[in-house]
Amino acid sequence: MSRHTNGSRPLALFRSPLGIVLAAAVVVVLGTAIGLAAWRSGPPQRTLTAHFAAAVGIYPNSDVRIMGVKVGTITRVHPEGSTVAVTMTYDAKYKVPATAKAVIVPPSVVSDRYVQLTPGYSGHGALLADHAQLRGARAVVPLELDDVYKALDNLNTALGPDGANKNGSLSNLVGNARKNLQGNGKDLHQTLNDLADALDTLSDGRQDLFGTVVNLQKFTTALAESDDAVRQFNSQLADVSEQLAGERDDLAAALRDLGVALGQVSRFVKNNRQELVNNVDALTDITGVLVKQQKSIMDILDVAPTALSNLNLAYNARSGTLDVRDDVLGPYDAASYVCSVVTHLVPAKQVPLACFKLATLLAKAGQPLTKELKKLLSLLPLPGVDLGAIVDPDPDGTTGGTGRTGSKPEDGAGDTSGGVTSDPTLGGILGGGAS
């Protein structure tokens, strides 16, 4: 029984008025602690200080907004030198671009002044750092109404009787403008319409206009990059100009002479118009022939250099002859040709014995024979005629019985098996060959 009484004493304590007060105090303390912890553990904040030229109507706890939405508050406003430093905080979850400005927005019908951070974040780019400082053009203040009134008052003073209209100049301007515009409303309306059409045309061609500006910018950039070359060009141009200036008398005389020459040419053309027309017509025919023979002309131009080179190489300076083979007679020499003609024209018994001798020697040397010389070979031997009796007057064998001088076509000099040499060059045929 005694133990039951001792164990229930703590419960009895909480049931007493003092216990209830203590419990309530503990609950209040715990609630306050939890609230402070929750307040301190709220969303992270960022701090920003903007230095305005003036901060009329801005106080601590004024709003900080982005695109009209409150994101923070102003914590401190204090003068700092020639500016007013406004310190503000905003939730870090709101992103502000690194190029943002702080603008004081004047009051509207339903709101007080606040600081707007503009522009909004576009989704890419650097963010404004914590504890950033905005100065100069990045801290914008509105035009105060007093400033507007002051500017209007200054304008009225400048245009009033103490200013531009002191001698009635402004009144005269307005009066003359009224007189000039009176009755010209229709023309003025048409002018404005035409101006609007011109602006529409410029708007339609803005891509080309901007492209022209871009290309002009590239051109000027290229000139800037080539500054040394441009300077050198200008220097050379100055030298040329100076030289032309020094020779201006000669240039003037040349221009005068040119004028006289052009006059003479004009008179010549006028006096010989029909002859010039005829010449041009004939030239047209010649041009047509040249066009038709274009391939032949091209062939000549291709072959002529080689032919002229060969002609130069064929010239024999020692004998003054061209060492070429005369192909007019084909593969045969002049003696063979003469004997062939004689054999063809006269009976066989009237053919000179030298032709029989020539045919025999050419056959022994393996030289080509005409059909007439082959005919002479078929008639051999001649009755009562010894061809060996026809003695070559040249004992060293360089001259045949035909009086021809030459060598084999292959090596140009040498004795044949029959003692006859052949010179196929033009000099050999004409008897002017070298020994």
GROMACS .gro file of C-alpha atoms in nm:
model
  435
    1MET     CA    1   0.000   0.000   0.000
    2SER     CA    2   0.281   0.233   0.085
    3ARG     CA    3   0.458   0.157  -0.246
    4HIS     CA    4   0.145   0.248  -0.444
    5THR     CA    5   0.135   0.586  -0.276
    6ASN     CA    6   0.501   0.661  -0.356
    7GLY     CA    7   0.467   0.561  -0.726
    8SER     CA    8   0.170   0.793  -0.787
    9ARG     CA    9   0.339   1.108  -0.652
   10PRO     CA   10   0.480   1.223  -0.993
   11LEU     CA   11   0.139   1.188  -1.154
   12ALA     CA   12  -0.016   1.380  -0.872
   13LEU     CA   13   0.238   1.656  -0.922
   14PHE     CA   14   0.127   1.707  -1.289
   15ARG     CA   15  -0.234   1.715  -1.175
   16SER     CA   16  -0.165   2.003  -0.939
   17PRO     CA   17  -0.195   2.371  -1.057
   18LEU     CA   18   0.178   2.419  -1.029
   19GLY     CA   19   0.243   2.120  -1.253
   20ILE     CA   20   0.001   2.249  -1.513
   21VAL     CA   21   0.177   2.589  -1.520
   22LEU     CA   22   0.517   2.426  -1.557
   23ALA     CA   23   0.394   2.205  -1.842
   24ALA     CA   24   0.246   2.506  -2.025
   25ALA     CA   25   0.573   2.696  -1.987
   26VAL     CA   26   0.768   2.405  -2.130
   27VAL     CA   27   0.532   2.386  -2.429
   28VAL     CA   28   0.568   2.760  -2.497
   29VAL     CA   29   0.948   2.741  -2.480
   30LEU     CA   30   0.956   2.442  -2.712
   31GLY     CA   31   0.719   2.611  -2.958
   32THR     CA   32   0.927   2.928  -2.961
   33ALA     CA   33   1.244   2.730  -3.018
   34ILE     CA   34   1.085   2.536  -3.301
   35GLY     CA   35   0.955   2.859  -3.461
   36LEU     CA   36   1.295   3.026  -3.443
   37ALA     CA   37   1.458   2.719  -3.591
   38ALA     CA   38   1.203   2.713  -3.870
   39TRP     CA   39   1.250   3.085  -3.934
   40ARG     CA   40   1.628   3.053  -3.940
   41SER     CA   41   1.613   2.749  -4.166
   42GLY     CA   42   1.394   2.926  -4.430
   43PRO     CA   43   1.495   2.963  -4.797
   44PRO     CA   44   1.852   3.094  -4.850
   45GLN     CA   45   1.887   3.464  -4.924
   46ARG     CA   46   2.114   3.663  -5.153
   47THR     CA   47   2.232   4.015  -5.082
   48LEU     CA   48   2.261   4.295  -5.337
   49THR     CA   49   2.366   4.660  -5.302
   50ALA     CA   50   2.269   4.921  -5.562
   51HIS     CA   51   2.418   5.271  -5.560
   52PHE     CA   52   2.152   5.517  -5.688
   53ALA     CA   53   2.199   5.886  -5.765
   54ALA     CA   54   1.887   5.942  -5.551
   55ALA     CA   55   1.647   5.717  -5.363
   56VAL     CA   56   1.332   5.922  -5.313
   57GLY     CA   57   1.053   5.715  -5.160
   58ILE     CA   58   1.269   5.408  -5.095
   59TYR     CA   59   1.280   5.282  -4.735
   60PRO     CA   60   1.374   4.965  -4.549
   61ASN     CA   61   1.117   4.687  -4.598
   62SER     CA   62   1.024   4.826  -4.942
   63ASP     CA   63   0.970   4.555  -5.202
   64VAL     CA   64   1.228   4.405  -5.435
   65ARG     CA   65   1.059   4.266  -5.744
   66ILE     CA   66   1.137   4.073  -6.061
   67MET     CA   67   0.888   4.132  -6.342
   68GLY     CA   68   0.643   4.276  -6.087
   69VAL     CA   69   0.662   3.978  -5.848
   70LYS     CA   70   0.799   4.036  -5.499
   71VAL     CA   71   1.114   3.831  -5.438
   72GLY     CA   72   1.273   4.017  -5.146
   73THR     CA   73   1.291   4.333  -4.937
   74ILE     CA   74   1.516   4.631  -4.882
   75THR     CA   75   1.714   4.599  -4.560
   76ARG     CA   76   1.909   4.924  -4.548
   77VAL     CA   77   1.916   5.268  -4.712
   78HIS     CA   78   2.204   5.502  -4.637
   79PRO     CA   79   2.401   5.775  -4.817
   80GLU     CA   80   2.745   5.683  -4.940
   81GLY     CA   81   2.944   5.968  -5.092
   82SER     CA   82   2.753   6.118  -5.387
   83THR     CA   83   2.517   5.818  -5.411
   84VAL     CA   84   2.260   5.641  -5.197
   85ALA     CA   85   2.346   5.278  -5.118
   86VAL     CA   86   2.037   5.057  -5.106
   87THR     CA   87   2.103   4.710  -4.964
   88MET     CA   88   1.843   4.445  -5.040
   89THR     CA   89   1.794   4.070  -5.006
   90TYR     CA   90   1.603   3.830  -5.229
   91ASP     CA   91   1.535   3.458  -5.231
   92ALA     CA   92   1.820   3.263  -5.384
   93LYS     CA   93   1.573   3.043  -5.571
   94TYR     CA   94   1.508   3.335  -5.805
   95LYS     CA   95   1.781   3.357  -6.068
   96VAL     CA   96   1.908   3.701  -6.168
   97PRO     CA   97   2.137   3.743  -6.473
   98ALA     CA   98   2.484   3.882  -6.419
   99THR     CA   99   2.401   4.182  -6.642
  100ALA     CA  100   2.090   4.281  -6.446
  101LYS     CA  101   2.007   4.640  -6.350
  102ALA     CA  102   1.832   4.778  -6.041
  103VAL     CA  103   1.556   5.024  -6.135
  104ILE     CA  104   1.349   5.234  -5.894
  105VAL     CA  105   0.990   5.216  -6.020
  106PRO     CA  106   0.774   5.521  -5.937
  107PRO     CA  107   0.440   5.466  -5.764
  108SER     CA  108   0.127   5.377  -5.955
  109VAL     CA  109  -0.235   5.398  -5.839
  110VAL     CA  110  -0.213   5.095  -5.608
  111SER     CA  111   0.154   5.058  -5.513
  112ASP     CA  112   0.445   5.244  -5.356
  113ARG     CA  113   0.792   5.274  -5.498
  114TYR     CA  114   0.997   4.957  -5.519
  115VAL     CA  115   1.320   4.832  -5.674
  116GLN     CA  116   1.287   4.617  -5.984
  117LEU     CA  117   1.564   4.380  -6.099
  118THR     CA  118   1.560   4.366  -6.476
  119PRO     CA  119   1.576   4.186  -6.713
  120GLY     CA  120   1.451   3.845  -6.606
  121TYR     CA  121   1.672   3.539  -6.639
  122SER     CA  122   1.644   3.383  -6.988
  123GLY     CA  123   1.753   3.035  -6.884
  124HIS     CA  124   2.117   3.052  -6.987
  125GLY     CA  125   2.419   3.266  -6.904
  126ALA     CA  126   2.598   3.368  -6.586
  127LEU     CA  127   2.407   3.457  -6.268
  128LEU     CA  128   2.448   3.766  -6.051
  129ALA     CA  129   2.690   3.690  -5.769
  130ASP     CA  130   2.598   3.718  -5.402
  131HIS     CA  131   2.684   4.057  -5.244
  132ALA     CA  132   2.707   4.214  -5.592
  133GLN     CA  133   2.749   4.593  -5.629
  134LEU     CA  134   2.551   4.777  -5.900
  135ARG     CA  135   2.676   5.125  -5.990
  136GLY     CA  136   2.640   5.388  -6.260
  137ALA     CA  137   2.420   5.288  -6.554
  138ARG     CA  138   2.316   4.969  -6.371
  139ALA     CA  139   2.138   5.168  -6.097
  140VAL     CA  140   1.855   5.361  -6.263
  141VAL     CA  141   1.632   5.624  -6.099
  142PRO     CA  142   1.306   5.759  -6.247
  143LEU     CA  143   1.252   6.114  -6.362
  144GLU     CA  144   1.086   6.295  -6.076
  145LEU     CA  145   0.771   6.497  -6.133
  146ASP     CA  146   0.947   6.806  -6.002
  147ASP     CA  147   1.213   6.758  -6.268
  148VAL     CA  148   0.942   6.734  -6.535
  149TYR     CA  149   0.781   7.056  -6.414
  150LYS     CA  150   1.119   7.224  -6.402
  151ALA     CA  151   1.201   7.115  -6.760
  152LEU     CA  152   0.862   7.241  -6.884
  153ASP     CA  153   0.916   7.571  -6.706
  154ASN     CA  154   1.259   7.607  -6.866
  155LEU     CA  155   1.106   7.532  -7.207
  156ASN     CA  156   0.833   7.791  -7.157
  157THR     CA  157   1.091   8.045  -7.047
  158ALA     CA  158   1.311   7.971  -7.351
  159LEU     CA  159   1.017   8.007  -7.591
  160GLY     CA  160   0.844   8.293  -7.408
  161PRO     CA  161   0.880   8.670  -7.430
  162ASP     CA  162   1.206   8.654  -7.236
  163GLY     CA  163   1.351   8.397  -7.475
  164ALA     CA  164   1.305   8.310  -7.841
  165ASN     CA  165   0.989   8.522  -7.874
  166LYS     CA  166   1.146   8.833  -7.731
  167ASN     CA  167   1.121   9.007  -8.070
  168GLY     CA  168   0.819   8.812  -8.187
  169SER     CA  169   1.026   8.557  -8.383
  170LEU     CA  170   0.834   8.258  -8.252
  171SER     CA  171   0.500   8.427  -8.324
  172ASN     CA  172   0.616   8.505  -8.677
  173LEU     CA  173   0.725   8.143  -8.719
  174VAL     CA  174   0.385   8.014  -8.611
  175GLY     CA  175   0.206   8.267  -8.832
  176ASN     CA  176   0.415   8.186  -9.138
  177ALA     CA  177   0.370   7.814  -9.077
  178ARG     CA  178  -0.007   7.865  -9.062
  179LYS     CA  179  -0.002   8.058  -9.389
  180ASN     CA  180   0.218   7.799  -9.562
  181LEU     CA  181   0.016   7.503  -9.443
  182GLN     CA  182  -0.324   7.659  -9.504
  183GLY     CA  183  -0.488   7.492  -9.804
  184ASN     CA  184  -0.210   7.234  -9.832
  185GLY     CA  185  -0.366   6.975  -9.607
  186LYS     CA  186  -0.432   6.736  -9.897
  187ASP     CA  187  -0.074   6.761 -10.023
  188LEU     CA  188   0.059   6.721  -9.671
  189HIS     CA  189  -0.161   6.416  -9.626
  190GLN     CA  190  -0.030   6.267  -9.952
  191THR     CA  191   0.327   6.343  -9.846
  192LEU     CA  192   0.276   6.161  -9.519
  193ASN     CA  193   0.123   5.865  -9.704
  194ASP     CA  194   0.418   5.855  -9.943
  195LEU     CA  195   0.655   5.872  -9.649
  196ALA     CA  196   0.470   5.582  -9.488
  197ASP     CA  197   0.500   5.383  -9.814
  198ALA     CA  198   0.871   5.462  -9.829
  199LEU     CA  199   0.913   5.343  -9.472
  200ASP     CA  200   0.721   5.024  -9.558
  201THR     CA  201   0.954   4.969  -9.853
  202LEU     CA  202   1.255   5.014  -9.628
  203SER     CA  203   1.098   4.775  -9.379
  204ASP     CA  204   1.042   4.511  -9.648
  205GLY     CA  205   1.403   4.542  -9.757
  206ARG     CA  206   1.547   4.563  -9.410
  207GLN     CA  207   1.727   4.231  -9.453
  208ASP     CA  208   1.907   4.362  -9.761
  209LEU     CA  209   1.971   4.694  -9.586
  210PHE     CA  210   2.112   4.521  -9.280
  211GLY     CA  211   2.311   4.289  -9.506
  212THR     CA  212   2.457   4.594  -9.679
  213VAL     CA  213   2.550   4.745  -9.343
  214VAL     CA  214   2.708   4.416  -9.233
  215ASN     CA  215   2.906   4.388  -9.556
  216LEU     CA  216   3.013   4.752  -9.520
  217GLN     CA  217   3.127   4.672  -9.167
  218LYS     CA  218   3.328   4.376  -9.299
  219PHE     CA  219   3.477   4.602  -9.568
  220THR     CA  220   3.580   4.865  -9.316
  221THR     CA  221   3.721   4.592  -9.093
  222ALA     CA  222   3.927   4.460  -9.386
  223LEU     CA  223   4.052   4.813  -9.454
  224ALA     CA  224   4.145   4.852  -9.088
  225GLU     CA  225   4.331   4.521  -9.091
  226SER     CA  226   4.510   4.630  -9.411
  227ASP     CA  227   4.594   4.973  -9.275
  228ASP     CA  228   4.961   4.950  -9.378
  229ALA     CA  229   4.873   4.850  -9.734
  230VAL     CA  230   4.611   5.128  -9.756
  231ARG     CA  231   4.863   5.382  -9.630
  232GLN     CA  232   5.117   5.261  -9.886
  233PHE     CA  233   4.854   5.283 -10.161
  234ASN     CA  234   4.765   5.638 -10.057
  235SER     CA  235   5.133   5.729 -10.055
  236GLN     CA  236   5.183   5.586 -10.404
  237LEU     CA  237   4.866   5.759 -10.524
  238ALA     CA  238   5.001   6.086 -10.387
  239ASP     CA  239   5.328   6.028 -10.576
  240VAL     CA  240   5.135   5.960 -10.897
  241SER     CA  241   4.925   6.272 -10.844
  242GLU     CA  242   5.239   6.476 -10.787
  243GLN     CA  243   5.396   6.335 -11.103
  244LEU     CA  244   5.083   6.408 -11.305
  245ALA     CA  245   5.077   6.759 -11.164
  246GLY     CA  246   5.437   6.807 -11.275
  247GLU     CA  247   5.349   6.688 -11.627
  248ARG     CA  248   5.018   6.872 -11.657
  249ASP     CA  249   5.147   7.080 -11.949
  250ASP     CA  250   5.241   6.765 -12.143
  251LEU     CA  251   4.909   6.606 -12.055
  252ALA     CA  252   4.722   6.915 -12.170
  253ALA     CA  253   4.912   6.912 -12.499
  254ALA     CA  254   4.843   6.540 -12.542
  255LEU     CA  255   4.473   6.596 -12.480
  256ARG     CA  256   4.468   6.879 -12.735
  257ASP     CA  257   4.643   6.659 -12.991
  258LEU     CA  258   4.402   6.379 -12.910
  259GLY     CA  259   4.111   6.615 -12.973
  260VAL     CA  260   4.255   6.707 -13.311
  261ALA     CA  261   4.317   6.340 -13.396
  262LEU     CA  262   3.965   6.244 -13.296
  263GLY     CA  263   3.832   6.522 -13.517
  264GLN     CA  264   4.033   6.394 -13.811
  265VAL     CA  265   3.918   6.038 -13.746
  266SER     CA  266   3.559   6.160 -13.734
  267ARG     CA  267   3.597   6.340 -14.068
  268PHE     CA  268   3.769   6.037 -14.218
  269VAL     CA  269   3.487   5.810 -14.109
  270LYS     CA  270   3.229   6.055 -14.240
  271ASN     CA  271   3.400   6.090 -14.580
  272ASN     CA  272   3.471   5.719 -14.623
  273ARG     CA  273   3.161   5.574 -14.466
  274GLN     CA  274   3.069   5.352 -14.762
  275GLU     CA  275   3.426   5.226 -14.808
  276LEU     CA  276   3.445   5.139 -14.439
  277VAL     CA  277   3.114   4.955 -14.464
  278ASN     CA  278   3.243   4.760 -14.764
  279ASN     CA  279   3.568   4.678 -14.583
  280VAL     CA  280   3.379   4.562 -14.277
  281ASP     CA  281   3.156   4.345 -14.494
  282ALA     CA  282   3.463   4.196 -14.663
  283LEU     CA  283   3.624   4.148 -14.326
  284THR     CA  284   3.310   3.965 -14.219
  285ASP     CA  285   3.349   3.727 -14.513
  286ILE     CA  286   3.716   3.673 -14.427
  287THR     CA  287   3.627   3.612 -14.066
  288GLY     CA  288   3.366   3.359 -14.175
  289VAL     CA  289   3.625   3.175 -14.383
  290LEU     CA  290   3.867   3.175 -14.091
  291VAL     CA  291   3.595   3.039 -13.865
  292LYS     CA  292   3.518   2.761 -14.112
  293GLN     CA  293   3.889   2.679 -14.142
  294GLN     CA  294   3.944   2.699 -13.769
  295LYS     CA  295   4.054   2.336 -13.741
  296SER     CA  296   4.297   2.373 -14.031
  297ILE     CA  297   4.443   2.688 -13.876
  298MET     CA  298   4.482   2.506 -13.547
  299ASP     CA  299   4.657   2.219 -13.725
  300ILE     CA  300   4.891   2.465 -13.897
  301LEU     CA  301   4.970   2.634 -13.568
  302ASP     CA  302   5.041   2.294 -13.415
  303VAL     CA  303   5.261   2.167 -13.700
  304ALA     CA  304   5.430   2.490 -13.814
  305PRO     CA  305   5.675   2.521 -13.520
  306THR     CA  306   5.798   2.164 -13.571
  307ALA     CA  307   5.822   2.211 -13.948
  308LEU     CA  308   6.022   2.532 -13.912
  309SER     CA  309   6.251   2.362 -13.659
  310ASN     CA  310   6.307   2.071 -13.901
  311LEU     CA  311   6.376   2.315 -14.185
  312ASN     CA  312   6.638   2.488 -13.973
  313LEU     CA  313   6.800   2.154 -13.886
  314ALA     CA  314   6.796   2.045 -14.254
  315TYR     CA  315   6.997   2.345 -14.372
  316ASN     CA  316   7.355   2.255 -14.466
  317ALA     CA  317   7.563   2.569 -14.415
  318ARG     CA  318   7.874   2.414 -14.574
  319SER     CA  319   7.705   2.340 -14.905
  320GLY     CA  320   7.434   2.605 -14.881
  321THR     CA  321   7.167   2.342 -14.940
  322LEU     CA  322   6.880   2.176 -14.760
  323ASP     CA  323   6.969   1.814 -14.680
  324VAL     CA  324   6.624   1.672 -14.738
  325ARG     CA  325   6.485   1.394 -14.950
  326ASP     CA  326   6.271   1.498 -15.245
  327ASP     CA  327   5.960   1.286 -15.210
  328VAL     CA  328   5.802   1.427 -15.525
  329LEU     CA  329   5.936   1.121 -15.713
  330GLY     CA  330   5.830   0.881 -15.441
  331PRO     CA  331   6.091   0.635 -15.306
  332TYR     CA  332   6.299   0.657 -15.628
  333ASP     CA  333   6.584   0.890 -15.721
  334ALA     CA  334   6.604   1.118 -16.025
  335ALA     CA  335   6.815   0.876 -16.236
  336SER     CA  336   6.568   0.594 -16.181
  337TYR     CA  337   6.284   0.827 -16.271
  338VAL     CA  338   6.456   0.939 -16.596
  339CYS     CA  339   6.537   0.583 -16.700
  340SER     CA  340   6.182   0.474 -16.621
  341VAL     CA  341   6.040   0.752 -16.838
  342VAL     CA  342   6.279   0.667 -17.124
  343THR     CA  343   6.195   0.296 -17.101
  344HIS     CA  344   5.826   0.378 -17.106
  345LEU     CA  345   5.852   0.607 -17.412
  346VAL     CA  346   6.099   0.431 -17.647
  347PRO     CA  347   6.153   0.071 -17.759
  348ALA     CA  348   6.387  -0.140 -17.545
  349LYS     CA  349   6.662  -0.143 -17.807
  350GLN     CA  350   6.678   0.240 -17.795
  351VAL     CA  351   6.716   0.255 -17.414
  352PRO     CA  352   7.066   0.375 -17.319
  353LEU     CA  353   7.299   0.108 -17.181
  354ALA     CA  354   7.346   0.328 -16.870
  355CYS     CA  355   6.985   0.254 -16.771
  356PHE     CA  356   7.055  -0.123 -16.794
  357LYS     CA  357   7.369  -0.069 -16.589
  358LEU     CA  358   7.165   0.138 -16.331
  359ALA     CA  359   6.897  -0.129 -16.303
  360THR     CA  360   7.163  -0.399 -16.249
  361LEU     CA  361   7.350  -0.202 -15.982
  362LEU     CA  362   7.029  -0.103 -15.796
  363ALA     CA  363   6.915  -0.465 -15.795
  364LYS     CA  364   7.251  -0.583 -15.655
  365ALA     CA  365   7.234  -0.306 -15.386
  366GLY     CA  366   6.880  -0.409 -15.285
  367GLN     CA  367   6.734  -0.069 -15.378
  368PRO     CA  368   6.368  -0.035 -15.485
  369LEU     CA  369   6.307  -0.057 -15.860
  370THR     CA  370   6.031   0.084 -16.076
  371LYS     CA  371   5.839  -0.153 -16.297
  372GLU     CA  372   6.022  -0.010 -16.601
  373LEU     CA  373   6.365  -0.090 -16.446
  374LYS     CA  374   6.241  -0.436 -16.358
  375LYS     CA  375   6.143  -0.469 -16.726
  376LEU     CA  376   6.500  -0.379 -16.825
  377LEU     CA  377   6.636  -0.651 -16.592
  378SER     CA  378   6.409  -0.904 -16.757
  379LEU     CA  379   6.573  -0.823 -17.095
  380LEU     CA  380   6.924  -0.906 -16.969
  381PRO     CA  381   7.164  -1.028 -17.082
  382LEU     CA  382   7.172  -0.825 -17.399
  383PRO     CA  383   7.316  -1.007 -17.695
  384GLY     CA  384   7.662  -0.883 -17.784
  385VAL     CA  385   7.674  -0.629 -17.496
  386ASP     CA  386   7.906  -0.659 -17.195
  387LEU     CA  387   7.772  -0.435 -16.918
  388GLY     CA  388   8.101  -0.473 -16.733
  389ALA     CA  389   8.268  -0.282 -17.014
  390ILE     CA  390   8.092   0.031 -16.901
  391VAL     CA  391   8.367   0.149 -16.667
  392ASP     CA  392   8.297   0.387 -16.379
  393PRO     CA  393   8.520   0.692 -16.430
  394ASP     CA  394   8.553   0.737 -16.050
  395PRO     CA  395   8.815   0.484 -15.935
  396ASP     CA  396   8.722   0.503 -15.564
  397GLY     CA  397   8.364   0.400 -15.636
  398THR     CA  398   8.189   0.702 -15.493
  399THR     CA  399   8.034   0.790 -15.828
  400GLY     CA  400   7.825   0.545 -16.023
  401GLY     CA  401   7.786   0.522 -16.395
  402THR     CA  402   7.482   0.741 -16.372
  403GLY     CA  403   7.685   1.030 -16.242
  404ARG     CA  404   7.504   1.016 -15.906
  405THR     CA  405   7.673   1.083 -15.576
  406GLY     CA  406   7.546   0.962 -15.245
  407SER     CA  407   7.529   0.692 -14.985
  408LYS     CA  408   7.293   0.437 -14.841
  409PRO     CA  409   6.974   0.579 -14.694
  410GLU     CA  410   7.057   0.402 -14.371
  411ASP     CA  411   7.396   0.554 -14.284
  412GLY     CA  412   7.444   0.829 -14.544
  413ALA     CA  413   7.797   0.719 -14.653
  414GLY     CA  414   7.937   0.388 -14.762
  415ASP     CA  415   8.006   0.156 -15.052
  416THR     CA  416   7.739  -0.085 -15.177
  417SER     CA  417   7.806  -0.432 -15.299
  418GLY     CA  418   7.787  -0.302 -15.655
  419GLY     CA  419   8.016  -0.006 -15.598
  420VAL     CA  420   7.728   0.246 -15.618
  421THR     CA  421   7.635   0.486 -15.333
  422SER     CA  422   7.305   0.667 -15.287
  423ASP     CA  423   7.252   1.016 -15.137
  424PRO     CA  424   6.877   1.064 -15.077
  425THR     CA  425   6.912   1.430 -14.977
  426LEU     CA  426   6.809   1.725 -15.189
  427GLY     CA  427   7.174   1.821 -15.217
  428GLY     CA  428   7.258   1.474 -15.350
  429ILE     CA  429   6.982   1.487 -15.610
  430LEU     CA  430   7.093   1.830 -15.727
  431GLY     CA  431   7.459   1.725 -15.734
  432GLY     CA  432   7.565   1.954 -15.452
  433GLY     CA  433   7.617   1.694 -15.181
  434ALA     CA  434   7.929   1.673 -14.970
  435SER     CA  435   8.205   1.432 -15.049
   0.00000   0.00000   0.00000
